[in-house]
Amino acid sequence: EKTALLGTAAIVLAIAAAIAQGFAIALATGGDFAQGTVLAYVAIGAAVVALGGGVAAIALNRGRRVGIVACVVAIFANPYLERVLGA
């Protein structure tokens, strides 16, 4: 029996990446560039992993709908992925 656990994990990670990106922007705007930069890199990594998890969930039919949402959130939550993928 297939479960949607992979898609669910991907969406949770994508949302966490979006939140981390927001905090990174807030930190950098507030003048703490070093901490903001580190958090932004963590958000980029989390979004890339979430995108991979979403693609895997779609391909393996392990939470396909949630995986699609995870991919969209991961792309739009991360300016670097937006630039790379041309979104």
C-alpha positions as protocol buffer text, in pm:
chain_id: "A"
residue {
  index: 1
  type: GLU
  ca { x: 0 y: 0 z: 0 }
}
residue {
  index: 2
  type: LYS
  ca { x: 140 y: 336 z: -103 }
}
residue {
  index: 3
  type: THR
  ca { x: 140 y: 622 z: 146 }
}
residue {
  index: 4
  type: ALA
  ca { x: 167 y: 995 z: 88 }
}
residue {
  index: 5
  type: LEU
  ca { x: 451 y: 1026 z: 340 }
}
residue {
  index: 6
  type: LEU
  ca { x: 710 y: 1133 z: 82 }
}
residue {
  index: 7
  type: GLY
  ca { x: 488 y: 1409 z: -58 }
}
residue {
  index: 8
  type: THR
  ca { x: 395 y: 1522 z: 291 }
}
residue {
  index: 9
  type: ALA
  ca { x: 760 y: 1541 z: 397 }
}
residue {
  index: 10
  type: ALA
  ca { x: 839 y: 1740 z: 84 }
}
residue {
  index: 11
  type: ILE
  ca { x: 564 y: 1996 z: 147 }
}
residue {
  index: 12
  type: VAL
  ca { x: 664 y: 2036 z: 512 }
}
residue {
  index: 13
  type: LEU
  ca { x: 1025 y: 2097 z: 407 }
}
residue {
  index: 14
  type: ALA
  ca { x: 918 y: 2340 z: 133 }
}
residue {
  index: 15
  type: ILE
  ca { x: 711 y: 2542 z: 382 }
}
residue {
  index: 16
  type: ALA
  ca { x: 1002 y: 2540 z: 628 }
}
residue {
  index: 17
  type: ALA
  ca { x: 1229 y: 2669 z: 348 }
}
residue {
  index: 18
  type: ALA
  ca { x: 984 y: 2951 z: 274 }
}
residue {
  index: 19
  type: ILE
  ca { x: 972 y: 3049 z: 640 }
}
residue {
  index: 20
  type: ALA
  ca { x: 1352 y: 3034 z: 668 }
}
residue {
  index: 21
  type: GLN
  ca { x: 1385 y: 3253 z: 358 }
}
residue {
  index: 22
  type: GLY
  ca { x: 1151 y: 3509 z: 516 }
}
residue {
  index: 23
  type: PHE
  ca { x: 1357 y: 3515 z: 834 }
}
residue {
  index: 24
  type: ALA
  ca { x: 1677 y: 3544 z: 631 }
}
residue {
  index: 25
  type: ILE
  ca { x: 1542 y: 3847 z: 447 }
}
residue {
  index: 26
  type: ALA
  ca { x: 1428 y: 4002 z: 776 }
}
residue {
  index: 27
  type: LEU
  ca { x: 1770 y: 3947 z: 934 }
}
residue {
  index: 28
  type: ALA
  ca { x: 1957 y: 4092 z: 638 }
}
residue {
  index: 29
  type: THR
  ca { x: 1722 y: 4389 z: 621 }
}
residue {
  index: 30
  type: GLY
  ca { x: 1777 y: 4447 z: 991 }
}
residue {
  index: 31
  type: GLY
  ca { x: 2152 y: 4466 z: 936 }
}
residue {
  index: 32
  type: ASP
  ca { x: 2259 y: 4118 z: 1044 }
}
residue {
  index: 33
  type: PHE
  ca { x: 2401 y: 4022 z: 705 }
}
residue {
  index: 34
  type: ALA
  ca { x: 2613 y: 3728 z: 821 }
}
residue {
  index: 35
  type: GLN
  ca { x: 2330 y: 3546 z: 994 }
}
residue {
  index: 36
  type: GLY
  ca { x: 2086 y: 3637 z: 716 }
}
residue {
  index: 37
  type: THR
  ca { x: 2322 y: 3498 z: 454 }
}
residue {
  index: 38
  type: VAL
  ca { x: 2373 y: 3170 z: 639 }
}
residue {
  index: 39
  type: LEU
  ca { x: 1999 y: 3127 z: 687 }
}
residue {
  index: 40
  type: ALA
  ca { x: 1939 y: 3207 z: 319 }
}
residue {
  index: 41
  type: TYR
  ca { x: 2182 y: 2932 z: 216 }
}
residue {
  index: 42
  type: VAL
  ca { x: 2005 y: 2690 z: 450 }
}
residue {
  index: 43
  type: ALA
  ca { x: 1672 y: 2789 z: 291 }
}
residue {
  index: 44
  type: ILE
  ca { x: 1816 y: 2734 z: -58 }
}
residue {
  index: 45
  type: GLY
  ca { x: 1936 y: 2387 z: 39 }
}
residue {
  index: 46
  type: ALA
  ca { x: 1606 y: 2297 z: 202 }
}
residue {
  index: 47
  type: ALA
  ca { x: 1411 y: 2415 z: -102 }
}
residue {
  index: 48
  type: VAL
  ca { x: 1628 y: 2210 z: -337 }
}
residue {
  index: 49
  type: VAL
  ca { x: 1578 y: 1900 z: -121 }
}
residue {
  index: 50
  type: ALA
  ca { x: 1203 y: 1971 z: -103 }
}
residue {
  index: 51
  type: LEU
  ca { x: 1189 y: 2005 z: -481 }
}
residue {
  index: 52
  type: GLY
  ca { x: 1368 y: 1671 z: -519 }
}
residue {
  index: 53
  type: GLY
  ca { x: 1133 y: 1511 z: -270 }
}
residue {
  index: 54
  type: GLY
  ca { x: 833 y: 1653 z: -452 }
}
residue {
  index: 55
  type: VAL
  ca { x: 957 y: 1522 z: -785 }
}
residue {
  index: 56
  type: ALA
  ca { x: 1020 y: 1181 z: -629 }
}
residue {
  index: 57
  type: ALA
  ca { x: 672 y: 1181 z: -475 }
}
residue {
  index: 58
  type: ILE
  ca { x: 521 y: 1260 z: -815 }
}
residue {
  index: 59
  type: ALA
  ca { x: 728 y: 995 z: -995 }
}
residue {
  index: 60
  type: LEU
  ca { x: 667 y: 723 z: -735 }
}
residue {
  index: 61
  type: ASN
  ca { x: 301 y: 813 z: -676 }
}
residue {
  index: 62
  type: ARG
  ca { x: 371 y: 860 z: -305 }
}
residue {
  index: 63
  type: GLY
  ca { x: 157 y: 1166 z: -248 }
}
residue {
  index: 64
  type: ARG
  ca { x: 146 y: 1292 z: -603 }
}
residue {
  index: 65
  type: ARG
  ca { x: -85 y: 1591 z: -543 }
}
residue {
  index: 66
  type: VAL
  ca { x: 104 y: 1698 z: -233 }
}
residue {
  index: 67
  type: GLY
  ca { x: 429 y: 1652 z: -424 }
}
residue {
  index: 68
  type: ILE
  ca { x: 310 y: 1890 z: -695 }
}
residue {
  index: 69
  type: VAL
  ca { x: 224 y: 2151 z: -433 }
}
residue {
  index: 70
  type: ALA
  ca { x: 562 y: 2094 z: -267 }
}
residue {
  index: 71
  type: CYS
  ca { x: 741 y: 2158 z: -597 }
}
residue {
  index: 72
  type: VAL
  ca { x: 551 y: 2482 z: -654 }
}
residue {
  index: 73
  type: VAL
  ca { x: 612 y: 2605 z: -300 }
}
residue {
  index: 74
  type: ALA
  ca { x: 981 y: 2511 z: -317 }
}
residue {
  index: 75
  type: ILE
  ca { x: 1027 y: 2701 z: -642 }
}
residue {
  index: 76
  type: PHE
  ca { x: 847 y: 3016 z: -539 }
}
residue {
  index: 77
  type: ALA
  ca { x: 984 y: 3018 z: -183 }
}
residue {
  index: 78
  type: ASN
  ca { x: 1337 y: 3043 z: -313 }
}
residue {
  index: 79
  type: PRO
  ca { x: 1462 y: 3323 z: -538 }
}
residue {
  index: 80
  type: TYR
  ca { x: 1759 y: 3116 z: -654 }
}
residue {
  index: 81
  type: LEU
  ca { x: 1537 y: 2832 z: -782 }
}
residue {
  index: 82
  type: GLU
  ca { x: 1309 y: 3087 z: -948 }
}
residue {
  index: 83
  type: ARG
  ca { x: 1607 y: 3227 z: -1138 }
}
residue {
  index: 84
  type: VAL
  ca { x: 1749 y: 2885 z: -1232 }
}
residue {
  index: 85
  type: LEU
  ca { x: 1414 y: 2745 z: -1349 }
}
residue {
  index: 86
  type: GLY
  ca { x: 1302 y: 3069 z: -1512 }
}
residue {
  index: 87
  type: ALA
  ca { x: 982 y: 3095 z: -1307 }
}
